Amino acid sequence: MKYRFIDMLPKSYSKTWVLLFFLCVIYQTFAQNSKLTLEEVVQMAKNQSISARQAATTKETKYWEYRTFQSNYKPQLTLNGNLPAFTRSFREVLQPDGTIQFQPVRNNNSALNLSLSQSIAATGGSIYATSQLQRFDDFDRKNTLYNGTPFAVGYLQPLLRFNSFKWDKKIEPLKFNESQQAYLETLELISLRASAIFFDLLLAQVNLQIAETNLTSTQNILKVANEKYELGKNSRNEILQLQLELLKGQKAVGVSKRDLEIASLNLKAYIGLQTEGKIELQAPAPPATLVLSSEKAIQEAFANRSDAIAFGRRTLEAERAVAKAKGDNGLNATLTATLGFSNRGQTVPELYRRPQDQQTIQLELDIPILDWGRSKSRTKTAQAQQQLTQYTVEQDKQNFRQEIYTQVTLFEMLRDQLELTLKADSIASEKYKIAQERYVLGNLSITDLSISFTEKDQAKRDYIYALRDYWGAYYKLRQLTLYDFENNISLTPAGKTKQ
């Protein structure tokens, strides 16, 4: 006969409360045993951290700024006017004898204008089509008149002037691409920061494990030492030394628990982890050997980084400044030409009956005669600034290459250092085990045991430090190149397509 555990409980126990109890136990079990790897922590930081959301918002802002720029090169349809435009006042009227009289005026002069325009980037001009309607109501004389342009087309062309449309069409796409790459670099900076916080918590976790293990070992050794002391095989000084070590071990456990709690809170806050359970980190395994090439890293950096795009953008902006200085200093002229139909009448339909031709052509001139060298000074200043920009860009390119070369060299050094610290950790652990056995057998002094004890702990910490430096250098290299050297793939969408 089979019985369920819940049926074996006393009748006074509610089955619902028992089920809730077990659910709480299961929740606490999973909440307190959350294990995270370095890759998971980095991915969580890139997906849900506040820094990641800020970067995404900045990226979206740059996108809409670029859309605003694109809209300047598309047809613009606008409707404007004055409706109504009522006036009631006194106005001066010049009389035939030269005197002035103030006459009452009460009218409405409304107007509507519908226009369609298109900018021409190549010339800096614009072509437009328009339709206008004007109504005038004279309330004193009870008279209504209409005036309008049923249809007209025109062209406006600046002559010998700076063409902002042409330069913006060259520079704005670069700025947009630069912002997209800057977003990816920000994500890699988040990865770098997340890895540093990960290893802060991992080190606190290892320190607590070391402190607890050392405390247990000290307690066991003190027990053996007391037995040997009763047999007269060691001195009272050794007992006191071990008791002091025991107190230090208890203090180290308390300090390590405090540091672990602080590091855990820092990690949760940064990666946006909404859980009250404890976090247990899994130490990353020693990475596979990565063969890096400085030339490859520099090549990928120039292909992917926002700074590489900024080099060209800054050069173009300097050229634009020179062109603007020259365009604004000489002869400035604007040619306007309009061809259409216009008419007047007492009703709207009359405007469209036999409209008369309308032509307009106008040339505006602005010629500086005497400016005391102002135009020349502006041009020379822009040219000097352009030369300075070229020198600065060349220097920045050299620094750009040198930074990547240095990072690759540092990464290779840290990779070798990691291998050495791993071997040192293994040797120190084995040496401590031997020292413990020798002390129990009476072949080792308490001083030598303490030295071995300290070396073991330091070797373990040095290995965690080496892991942190290695992965920090790796994520820094990813940020400098926007390239994944583990999978040999670019981190940019364009780069992935090429692969």
CSV table of C-alpha atoms in Angstrom, one decimal:
chain,number,residue,atom,x,y,z
A,1,MET,CA,0.0,0.0,0.0
A,2,LYS,CA,1.5,3.4,-1.1
A,3,TYR,CA,1.3,6.5,1.0
A,4,ARG,CA,2.1,10.1,0.0
A,5,PHE,CA,4.1,12.2,2.4
A,6,ILE,CA,1.4,14.8,2.5
A,7,ASP,CA,-1.2,12.3,3.5
A,8,MET,CA,0.9,11.1,6.4
A,9,LEU,CA,0.8,14.6,8.0
A,10,PRO,CA,-1.5,15.3,11.0
A,11,LYS,CA,-4.9,16.5,10.1
A,12,SER,CA,-4.2,19.8,11.8
A,13,TYR,CA,-1.7,20.7,9.0
A,14,SER,CA,-3.2,22.4,6.0
A,15,LYS,CA,-2.1,20.8,2.7
A,16,THR,CA,-2.0,24.2,1.1
A,17,TRP,CA,0.4,25.6,3.7
A,18,VAL,CA,2.6,22.6,3.3
A,19,LEU,CA,2.8,23.0,-0.4
A,20,LEU,CA,3.6,26.7,0.0
A,21,PHE,CA,6.3,25.7,2.5
A,22,PHE,CA,7.9,23.4,-0.1
A,23,LEU,CA,7.7,26.0,-2.8
A,24,CYS,CA,9.5,28.5,-0.6
A,25,VAL,CA,12.2,26.0,0.1
A,26,ILE,CA,12.6,25.3,-3.6
A,27,TYR,CA,12.7,29.1,-4.3
A,28,GLN,CA,15.3,29.7,-1.6
A,29,THR,CA,17.4,26.8,-2.9
A,30,PHE,CA,17.5,28.1,-6.4
A,31,ALA,CA,17.9,31.8,-5.3
A,32,GLN,CA,20.9,31.0,-3.1
A,33,ASN,CA,22.6,28.8,-5.6
A,34,SER,CA,22.8,31.1,-8.6
A,35,LYS,CA,26.0,30.3,-10.4
A,36,LEU,CA,27.2,32.7,-13.0
A,37,THR,CA,30.1,32.6,-15.4
A,38,LEU,CA,32.2,35.5,-16.7
A,39,GLU,CA,30.5,35.3,-20.1
A,40,GLU,CA,27.0,35.4,-18.5
A,41,VAL,CA,27.9,38.4,-16.3
A,42,VAL,CA,29.2,40.3,-19.3
A,43,GLN,CA,26.2,39.5,-21.4
A,44,MET,CA,23.8,40.6,-18.6
A,45,ALA,CA,25.7,43.9,-18.2
A,46,LYS,CA,25.4,44.5,-22.0
A,47,ASN,CA,21.7,43.6,-22.1
A,48,GLN,CA,20.2,45.2,-19.0
A,49,SER,CA,22.6,47.4,-17.1
A,50,ILE,CA,21.9,51.2,-16.8
A,51,SER,CA,25.1,51.9,-18.7
A,52,ALA,CA,23.8,49.8,-21.6
A,53,ARG,CA,20.4,51.6,-21.6
A,54,GLN,CA,22.2,54.9,-21.6
A,55,ALA,CA,24.3,53.8,-24.6
A,56,ALA,CA,21.2,52.6,-26.5
A,57,THR,CA,19.5,55.9,-25.8
A,58,THR,CA,22.4,57.9,-27.2
A,59,LYS,CA,22.5,55.6,-30.2
A,60,GLU,CA,18.8,56.3,-30.9
A,61,THR,CA,19.3,60.0,-30.5
A,62,LYS,CA,22.0,60.0,-33.2
A,63,TYR,CA,19.8,57.9,-35.4
A,64,TRP,CA,17.0,60.5,-35.3
A,65,GLU,CA,19.5,63.3,-35.8
A,66,TYR,CA,20.6,61.5,-39.0
A,67,ARG,CA,17.0,61.1,-40.1
A,68,THR,CA,16.5,64.9,-39.6
A,69,PHE,CA,19.5,65.5,-41.9
A,70,GLN,CA,18.1,63.2,-44.6
A,71,SER,CA,14.8,65.0,-44.5
A,72,ASN,CA,16.5,68.2,-45.7
A,73,TYR,CA,17.1,66.6,-49.1
A,74,LYS,CA,13.6,65.5,-49.7
A,75,PRO,CA,10.6,67.5,-51.0
A,76,GLN,CA,9.0,69.8,-48.4
A,77,LEU,CA,5.3,70.6,-48.6
A,78,THR,CA,4.2,73.6,-46.5
A,79,LEU,CA,1.1,75.5,-45.9
A,80,ASN,CA,1.3,79.0,-44.4
A,81,GLY,CA,-0.8,82.1,-44.2
A,82,ASN,CA,-2.7,84.7,-42.1
A,83,LEU,CA,-6.2,83.6,-41.4
A,84,PRO,CA,-7.8,85.8,-40.2
A,85,ALA,CA,-5.9,89.1,-40.4
A,86,PHE,CA,-8.5,91.6,-39.0
A,87,THR,CA,-7.5,95.3,-38.5
A,88,ARG,CA,-9.5,98.0,-36.9
A,89,SER,CA,-7.5,101.3,-36.3
A,90,PHE,CA,-6.8,104.8,-37.5
A,91,ARG,CA,-4.1,105.4,-40.1
A,92,GLU,CA,-2.6,108.5,-41.5
A,93,VAL,CA,-3.6,109.5,-45.0
A,94,LEU,CA,-1.7,112.1,-47.0
A,95,GLN,CA,-4.1,114.6,-48.5
A,96,PRO,CA,-3.6,116.4,-51.9
A,97,ASP,CA,-2.7,119.6,-50.2
A,98,GLY,CA,0.1,117.9,-48.3
A,99,THR,CA,-1.7,117.7,-45.0
A,100,ILE,CA,-2.3,114.4,-43.1
A,101,GLN,CA,-5.6,113.1,-41.8
A,102,PHE,CA,-6.3,110.1,-39.7
A,103,GLN,CA,-9.0,107.9,-41.2
A,104,PRO,CA,-10.7,104.9,-39.6
A,105,VAL,CA,-9.7,101.6,-41.1
A,106,ARG,CA,-11.6,98.3,-40.6
A,107,ASN,CA,-10.7,95.4,-42.8
A,108,ASN,CA,-9.5,91.8,-43.1
A,109,ASN,CA,-6.5,90.9,-45.3
A,110,SER,CA,-6.2,87.1,-45.2
A,111,ALA,CA,-3.8,85.0,-47.3
A,112,LEU,CA,-2.9,81.3,-47.8
A,113,ASN,CA,0.2,79.9,-49.5
A,114,LEU,CA,0.8,76.3,-50.4
A,115,SER,CA,4.3,75.5,-51.6
A,116,LEU,CA,6.4,72.5,-52.6
A,117,SER,CA,10.2,72.8,-52.6
A,118,GLN,CA,13.1,70.6,-53.3
A,119,SER,CA,16.7,71.4,-52.4
A,120,ILE,CA,19.5,70.6,-54.9
A,121,ALA,CA,22.6,69.5,-53.1
A,122,ALA,CA,24.9,69.8,-56.1
A,123,THR,CA,24.3,73.5,-56.6
A,124,GLY,CA,23.0,74.6,-53.2
A,125,GLY,CA,19.9,76.0,-54.8
A,126,SER,CA,16.2,75.0,-54.6
A,127,ILE,CA,13.3,74.6,-57.0
A,128,TYR,CA,9.8,75.3,-55.9
A,129,ALA,CA,6.1,75.4,-56.9
A,130,THR,CA,3.6,77.5,-55.2
A,131,SER,CA,-0.1,78.4,-55.2
A,132,GLN,CA,-1.3,81.6,-53.4
A,133,LEU,CA,-4.7,83.0,-52.5
A,134,GLN,CA,-5.4,86.4,-50.9
A,135,ARG,CA,-8.8,87.9,-49.7
A,136,PHE,CA,-9.3,91.5,-48.8
A,137,ASP,CA,-12.5,92.6,-47.0
A,138,ASP,CA,-13.2,96.3,-46.6
A,139,PHE,CA,-15.9,96.4,-43.9
A,140,ASP,CA,-16.4,100.2,-44.2
A,141,ARG,CA,-17.2,100.1,-47.9
A,142,LYS,CA,-18.6,96.5,-47.8
A,143,ASN,CA,-16.2,95.4,-50.6
A,144,THR,CA,-14.5,92.1,-51.1
A,145,LEU,CA,-11.6,91.5,-53.5
A,146,TYR,CA,-9.5,88.4,-54.3
A,147,ASN,CA,-5.9,88.2,-55.5
A,148,GLY,CA,-3.9,85.0,-56.2
A,149,THR,CA,-1.4,83.0,-58.0
A,150,PRO,CA,-3.1,79.8,-59.2
A,151,PHE,CA,0.2,78.2,-60.0
A,152,ALA,CA,3.9,79.3,-60.3
A,153,VAL,CA,7.3,77.6,-60.4
A,154,GLY,CA,10.6,79.1,-59.4
A,155,TYR,CA,14.2,78.5,-58.9
A,156,LEU,CA,16.5,80.1,-56.3
A,157,GLN,CA,20.3,79.8,-56.8
A,158,PRO,CA,23.0,81.3,-54.7
A,159,LEU,CA,26.0,82.3,-56.8
A,160,LEU,CA,29.6,82.1,-55.6
A,161,ARG,CA,28.5,81.3,-52.1
A,162,PHE,CA,29.2,78.5,-49.6
A,163,ASN,CA,27.2,75.3,-50.4
A,164,SER,CA,26.3,73.8,-47.0
A,165,PHE,CA,24.2,71.1,-48.6
A,166,LYS,CA,27.1,69.6,-50.5
A,167,TRP,CA,29.4,69.5,-47.4
A,168,ASP,CA,26.7,68.1,-45.1
A,169,LYS,CA,26.1,65.3,-47.5
A,170,LYS,CA,29.7,64.3,-47.1
A,171,ILE,CA,30.1,64.8,-43.4
A,172,GLU,CA,26.8,63.8,-41.8
A,173,PRO,CA,26.9,60.1,-43.0
A,174,LEU,CA,30.4,59.8,-41.4
A,175,LYS,CA,29.1,61.2,-38.2
A,176,PHE,CA,26.2,58.7,-38.2
A,177,ASN,CA,28.5,55.8,-38.9
A,178,GLU,CA,30.9,57.1,-36.2
A,179,SER,CA,28.0,57.1,-33.6
A,180,GLN,CA,27.1,53.5,-34.5
A,181,GLN,CA,30.7,52.3,-34.0
A,182,ALA,CA,30.9,54.4,-30.8
A,183,TYR,CA,27.9,52.5,-29.5
A,184,LEU,CA,29.7,49.2,-30.0
A,185,GLU,CA,32.8,50.5,-28.3
A,186,THR,CA,30.6,51.5,-25.3
A,187,LEU,CA,29.3,48.0,-25.1
A,188,GLU,CA,32.8,46.7,-25.0
A,189,LEU,CA,33.7,49.2,-22.3
A,190,ILE,CA,30.7,47.8,-20.3
A,191,SER,CA,32.1,44.3,-20.8
A,192,LEU,CA,35.5,45.6,-19.5
A,193,ARG,CA,33.8,47.1,-16.4
A,194,ALA,CA,31.7,44.0,-15.9
A,195,SER,CA,34.7,41.7,-16.0
A,196,ALA,CA,36.5,43.9,-13.4
A,197,ILE,CA,33.5,43.8,-11.0
A,198,PHE,CA,33.2,40.0,-11.7
A,199,PHE,CA,36.7,39.4,-10.5
A,200,ASP,CA,36.3,41.7,-7.5
A,201,LEU,CA,33.5,39.4,-6.4
A,202,LEU,CA,35.4,36.3,-7.4
A,203,LEU,CA,38.4,37.4,-5.4
A,204,ALA,CA,36.1,38.1,-2.4
A,205,GLN,CA,34.6,34.7,-2.8
A,206,VAL,CA,38.1,33.0,-3.0
A,207,ASN,CA,39.3,35.0,0.0
A,208,LEU,CA,36.3,33.7,2.0
A,209,GLN,CA,37.0,30.1,0.9
A,210,ILE,CA,40.7,30.6,1.9
A,211,ALA,CA,39.7,32.1,5.2
A,212,GLU,CA,37.3,29.3,6.1
A,213,THR,CA,39.7,26.6,5.0
A,214,ASN,CA,42.5,28.1,6.9
A,215,LEU,CA,40.4,28.4,10.0
A,216,THR,CA,39.4,24.8,9.8
A,217,SER,CA,43.1,23.8,9.2
A,218,THR,CA,44.3,25.9,12.1
A,219,GLN,CA,41.7,24.4,14.4
A,220,ASN,CA,42.8,20.9,13.4
A,221,ILE,CA,46.5,21.8,13.8
A,222,LEU,CA,45.8,23.4,17.2
A,223,LYS,CA,44.1,20.2,18.3
A,224,VAL,CA,47.1,18.1,17.3
A,225,ALA,CA,49.5,20.7,19.0
A,226,ASN,CA,47.6,20.4,22.2
A,227,GLU,CA,47.9,16.6,22.2
A,228,LYS,CA,51.7,17.0,21.5
A,229,TYR,CA,51.9,19.6,24.3
A,230,GLU,CA,50.4,17.2,26.8
A,231,LEU,CA,53.0,14.7,25.8
A,232,GLY,CA,55.7,17.3,26.1
A,233,LYS,CA,56.7,17.3,22.5
A,234,ASN,CA,56.3,21.0,21.8
A,235,SER,CA,56.4,24.3,23.7
A,236,ARG,CA,53.9,26.6,25.2
A,237,ASN,CA,55.0,29.2,22.7
A,238,GLU,CA,53.8,27.1,19.8
A,239,ILE,CA,50.4,26.7,21.4
A,240,LEU,CA,50.1,30.5,21.9
A,241,GLN,CA,51.2,31.1,18.3
A,242,LEU,CA,48.5,28.7,17.0
A,243,GLN,CA,45.9,30.3,19.3
A,244,LEU,CA,46.9,33.7,17.8
A,245,GLU,CA,46.6,32.2,14.3
A,246,LEU,CA,43.2,31.0,15.2
A,247,LEU,CA,42.0,34.4,16.3
A,248,LYS,CA,43.4,35.9,13.1
A,249,GLY,CA,41.6,33.2,11.1
A,250,GLN,CA,38.3,34.0,12.8
A,251,LYS,CA,38.8,37.7,12.1
A,252,ALA,CA,39.7,37.0,8.4
A,253,VAL,CA,36.5,35.0,8.0
A,254,GLY,CA,34.4,38.0,9.3
A,255,VAL,CA,36.2,40.5,7.1
A,256,SER,CA,35.9,38.2,4.0
A,257,LYS,CA,32.1,37.8,4.6
A,258,ARG,CA,31.8,41.6,4.7
A,259,ASP,CA,33.9,42.1,1.5
A,260,LEU,CA,31.9,39.4,-0.2
A,261,GLU,CA,28.6,41.1,0.6
A,262,ILE,CA,29.8,44.4,-0.7
A,263,ALA,CA,31.2,43.0,-3.9
A,264,SER,CA,28.0,41.0,-4.5
A,265,LEU,CA,25.9,44.2,-4.1
A,266,ASN,CA,28.2,46.0,-6.5
A,267,LEU,CA,27.8,43.3,-9.1
A,268,LYS,CA,24.1,43.1,-8.8
A,269,ALA,CA,23.7,46.9,-9.1
A,270,TYR,CA,25.9,47.1,-12.2
A,271,ILE,CA,24.5,44.3,-14.2
A,272,GLY,CA,20.9,45.0,-13.1
A,273,LEU,CA,20.3,41.7,-11.4
A,274,GLN,CA,17.0,41.8,-9.6
A,275,THR,CA,17.4,38.9,-7.1
A,276,GLU,CA,17.9,38.7,-3.4
A,277,GLY,CA,19.7,35.3,-3.5
A,278,LYS,CA,23.4,34.8,-3.1
A,279,ILE,CA,25.6,34.8,-6.2
A,280,GLU,CA,28.2,32.1,-6.7
A,281,LEU,CA,30.7,32.8,-9.4
A,282,GLN,CA,32.4,30.1,-11.5
A,283,ALA,CA,36.1,30.9,-12.0
A,284,PRO,CA,36.8,30.9,-15.8
A,285,ALA,CA,39.0,28.1,-17.0
A,286,PRO,CA,42.5,29.0,-18.2
A,287,PRO,CA,41.8,30.3,-21.8
A,288,ALA,CA,43.0,28.6,-24.9
A,289,THR,CA,46.1,30.1,-26.3
A,290,LEU,CA,45.3,33.0,-28.6
A,291,VAL,CA,47.8,33.8,-31.3
A,292,LEU,CA,47.5,37.5,-32.0
A,293,SER,CA,49.1,39.7,-34.6
A,294,SER,CA,49.7,43.4,-34.1
A,295,GLU,CA,49.2,44.0,-37.8
A,296,LYS,CA,45.9,42.2,-37.8
A,297,ALA,CA,44.7,44.1,-34.7
A,298,ILE,CA,45.6,47.5,-36.3
A,299,GLN,CA,44.0,46.5,-39.5
A,300,GLU,CA,40.7,45.6,-37.8
A,301,ALA,CA,40.8,48.8,-35.6
A,302,PHE,CA,41.1,51.0,-38.7
A,303,ALA,CA,38.2,49.1,-40.3
A,304,ASN,CA,35.9,49.1,-37.3
A,305,ARG,CA,36.7,51.8,-34.8
A,306,SER,CA,34.8,55.1,-34.6
A,307,ASP,CA,38.1,57.0,-34.2
A,308,ALA,CA,39.2,55.7,-37.7
A,309,ILE,CA,36.0,57.3,-39.1
A,310,ALA,CA,36.6,60.4,-37.1
A,311,PHE,CA,40.0,60.9,-38.7
A,312,GLY,CA,38.3,61.4,-42.1
A,313,ARG,CA,35.4,63.4,-40.7
A,314,ARG,CA,37.7,65.9,-38.9
A,315,THR,CA,39.7,66.4,-42.1
A,316,LEU,CA,36.5,67.1,-44.1
A,317,GLU,CA,35.3,69.5,-41.4
A,318,ALA,CA,38.5,71.5,-41.7
A,319,GLU,CA,38.1,71.6,-45.5
A,320,ARG,CA,34.5,72.8,-45.1
A,321,ALA,CA,35.7,75.6,-42.8
A,322,VAL,CA,38.1,76.8,-45.5
A,323,ALA,CA,35.4,76.6,-48.2
A,324,LYS,CA,33.0,78.6,-46.0
A,325,ALA,CA,35.6,81.3,-45.2
A,326,LYS,CA,36.2,81.7,-49.0
A,327,GLY,CA,32.5,81.6,-49.9
A,328,ASP,CA,31.5,84.2,-47.4
A,329,ASN,CA,34.2,86.7,-48.2
A,330,GLY,CA,33.9,87.5,-51.9
A,331,LEU,CA,31.1,88.4,-54.2
A,332,ASN,CA,27.8,87.0,-52.9
A,333,ALA,CA,24.9,86.9,-55.3
A,334,THR,CA,21.5,85.2,-55.4
A,335,LEU,CA,19.5,84.6,-58.5
A,336,THR,CA,15.7,84.1,-58.3
A,337,ALA,CA,13.4,83.3,-61.2
A,338,THR,CA,9.7,82.6,-61.1
A,339,LEU,CA,7.2,81.7,-63.9
A,340,GLY,CA,3.5,81.3,-63.4
A,341,PHE,CA,0.0,82.8,-63.6
A,342,SER,CA,-1.8,85.4,-61.5
A,343,ASN,CA,-5.1,87.1,-61.4
A,344,ARG,CA,-7.6,89.2,-59.4
A,345,GLY,CA,-11.3,89.3,-59.0
A,346,GLN,CA,-14.3,89.6,-56.8
A,347,THR,CA,-14.8,85.9,-56.4
A,348,VAL,CA,-12.5,82.9,-56.2
A,349,PRO,CA,-13.6,81.3,-59.6
A,350,GLU,CA,-12.6,84.6,-61.4
A,351,LEU,CA,-9.0,84.0,-60.4
A,352,TYR,CA,-8.9,80.8,-62.6
A,353,ARG,CA,-10.5,82.4,-65.6
A,354,ARG,CA,-7.9,83.7,-68.1
A,355,PRO,CA,-5.1,84.2,-65.6
A,356,GLN,CA,-2.3,86.4,-66.8
A,357,ASP,CA,1.3,85.4,-67.1
A,358,GLN,CA,3.6,86.2,-64.3
A,359,GLN,CA,7.4,86.4,-64.6
A,360,THR,CA,9.9,87.4,-62.0
A,361,ILE,CA,13.7,87.5,-62.3
A,362,GLN,CA,15.9,89.0,-59.6
A,363,LEU,CA,19.6,89.2,-58.9
A,364,GLU,CA,20.8,90.2,-55.5
A,365,LEU,CA,24.4,91.4,-55.0
A,366,ASP,CA,26.6,91.8,-52.0
A,367,ILE,CA,30.1,93.1,-52.8
A,368,PRO,CA,32.5,94.0,-50.0
A,369,ILE,CA,34.4,97.2,-51.0
A,370,LEU,CA,36.4,97.9,-47.9
A,371,ASP,CA,36.7,95.5,-45.0
A,372,TRP,CA,40.2,96.3,-43.7
A,373,GLY,CA,41.5,92.7,-44.4
A,374,ARG,CA,38.7,91.0,-42.5
A,375,SER,CA,37.9,88.5,-45.4
A,376,LYS,CA,41.6,87.6,-45.9
A,377,SER,CA,42.1,87.1,-42.2
A,378,ARG,CA,39.2,84.7,-41.9
A,379,THR,CA,40.4,82.7,-44.9
A,380,LYS,CA,44.0,82.5,-43.5
A,381,THR,CA,42.7,81.5,-40.1
A,382,ALA,CA,40.7,78.7,-41.6
A,383,GLN,CA,43.6,77.5,-43.7
A,384,ALA,CA,45.9,77.6,-40.6
A,385,GLN,CA,43.4,75.6,-38.7
A,386,GLN,CA,43.1,73.1,-41.5
A,387,GLN,CA,46.9,72.6,-41.4
A,388,LEU,CA,46.8,72.1,-37.7
A,389,THR,CA,44.0,69.6,-38.0
A,390,GLN,CA,46.0,67.6,-40.5
A,391,TYR,CA,49.0,67.5,-38.2
A,392,THR,CA,46.8,66.6,-35.2
A,393,VAL,CA,45.1,63.8,-37.2
A,394,GLU,CA,48.5,62.3,-38.2
A,395,GLN,CA,49.6,62.4,-34.6
A,396,ASP,CA,46.4,60.8,-33.4
A,397,LYS,CA,46.8,58.0,-36.1
A,398,GLN,CA,50.3,57.2,-34.7
A,399,ASN,CA,48.9,57.2,-31.2
A,400,PHE,CA,46.1,55.0,-32.4
A,401,ARG,CA,48.5,52.4,-33.8
A,402,GLN,CA,50.8,52.6,-30.8
A,403,GLU,CA,48.0,52.0,-28.3
A,404,ILE,CA,46.9,48.9,-30.1
A,405,TYR,CA,50.4,47.6,-30.5
A,406,THR,CA,51.1,48.2,-26.8
A,407,GLN,CA,47.8,46.4,-25.8
A,408,VAL,CA,48.7,43.4,-27.9
A,409,THR,CA,52.1,43.2,-26.4
A,410,LEU,CA,50.6,43.6,-22.9
A,411,PHE,CA,48.1,40.9,-23.6
A,412,GLU,CA,50.8,38.4,-24.6
A,413,MET,CA,52.8,39.2,-21.5
A,414,LEU,CA,49.7,38.7,-19.2
A,415,ARG,CA,48.9,35.4,-21.0
A,416,ASP,CA,52.4,34.1,-20.2
A,417,GLN,CA,52.1,35.4,-16.6
A,418,LEU,CA,48.8,33.6,-16.2
A,419,GLU,CA,50.5,30.3,-17.1
A,420,LEU,CA,53.2,30.9,-14.5
A,421,THR,CA,50.8,31.8,-11.7
A,422,LEU,CA,48.8,28.7,-12.4
A,423,LYS,CA,51.8,26.5,-12.0
A,424,ALA,CA,52.8,28.5,-8.9
A,425,ASP,CA,49.4,27.9,-7.4
A,426,SER,CA,49.6,24.2,-7.9
A,427,ILE,CA,53.1,23.9,-6.5
A,428,ALA,CA,52.2,26.1,-3.4
A,429,SER,CA,49.1,23.9,-2.7
A,430,GLU,CA,51.1,20.7,-2.9
A,431,LYS,CA,53.9,22.2,-0.7
A,432,TYR,CA,51.4,23.2,2.0
A,433,LYS,CA,49.9,19.7,2.1
A,434,ILE,CA,53.4,18.3,2.6
A,435,ALA,CA,54.2,20.9,5.3
A,436,GLN,CA,51.0,19.9,7.2
A,437,GLU,CA,52.0,16.2,7.2
A,438,ARG,CA,55.5,17.0,8.3
A,439,TYR,CA,54.3,19.2,11.2
A,440,VAL,CA,52.0,16.4,12.4
A,441,LEU,CA,54.9,14.0,12.3
A,442,GLY,CA,57.1,16.6,14.1
A,443,ASN,CA,59.5,17.2,11.3
A,444,LEU,CA,58.6,20.8,10.7
A,445,SER,CA,58.5,23.9,12.9
A,446,ILE,CA,55.4,26.1,13.4
A,447,THR,CA,57.3,29.0,11.7
A,448,ASP,CA,57.9,27.0,8.5
A,449,LEU,CA,54.3,25.8,8.5
A,450,SER,CA,53.2,29.4,8.7
A,451,ILE,CA,55.4,30.4,5.8
A,452,SER,CA,54.0,27.6,3.7
A,453,PHE,CA,50.5,28.6,4.8
A,454,THR,CA,51.1,32.2,3.7
A,455,GLU,CA,52.6,31.1,0.3
A,456,LYS,CA,49.6,28.9,-0.5
A,457,ASP,CA,47.2,31.7,0.1
A,458,GLN,CA,49.2,34.3,-1.8
A,459,ALA,CA,49.6,31.9,-4.8
A,460,LYS,CA,45.9,31.4,-5.0
A,461,ARG,CA,45.2,35.1,-4.9
A,462,ASP,CA,48.0,35.8,-7.4
A,463,TYR,CA,46.2,33.4,-9.8
A,464,ILE,CA,42.9,35.2,-9.5
A,465,TYR,CA,44.7,38.5,-10.0
A,466,ALA,CA,46.4,37.1,-13.1
A,467,LEU,CA,43.0,35.9,-14.4
A,468,ARG,CA,41.5,39.4,-13.9
A,469,ASP,CA,44.4,41.1,-15.7
A,470,TYR,CA,44.3,38.7,-18.6
A,471,TRP,CA,40.5,39.0,-19.2
A,472,GLY,CA,40.7,42.8,-18.6
A,473,ALA,CA,43.4,43.0,-21.3
A,474,TYR,CA,41.4,40.9,-23.6
A,475,TYR,CA,38.2,43.0,-23.3
A,476,LYS,CA,40.3,46.1,-23.6
A,477,LEU,CA,41.7,44.8,-26.9
A,478,ARG,CA,38.2,44.0,-28.1
A,479,GLN,CA,37.2,47.5,-27.3
A,480,LEU,CA,40.2,49.0,-29.2
A,481,THR,CA,39.6,46.8,-32.3
A,482,LEU,CA,35.9,45.8,-32.2
A,483,TYR,CA,37.1,42.4,-33.1
A,484,ASP,CA,36.5,39.0,-31.5
A,485,PHE,CA,39.8,37.2,-31.6
A,486,GLU,CA,38.4,34.0,-30.1
A,487,ASN,CA,36.0,33.5,-32.9
A,488,ASN,CA,37.9,35.5,-35.5
A,489,ILE,CA,34.9,37.7,-36.4
A,490,SER,CA,34.3,41.4,-36.4
A,491,LEU,CA,31.9,42.9,-33.8
A,492,THR,CA,30.5,45.4,-36.4
A,493,PRO,CA,27.5,44.4,-38.6
A,494,ALA,CA,29.5,45.4,-41.7
A,495,GLY,CA,32.5,43.4,-40.6
A,496,LYS,CA,30.3,40.3,-39.9
A,497,THR,CA,28.9,40.6,-43.4
A,498,LYS,CA,32.4,40.7,-44.9
A,499,GLN,CA,33.4,37.6,-43.0
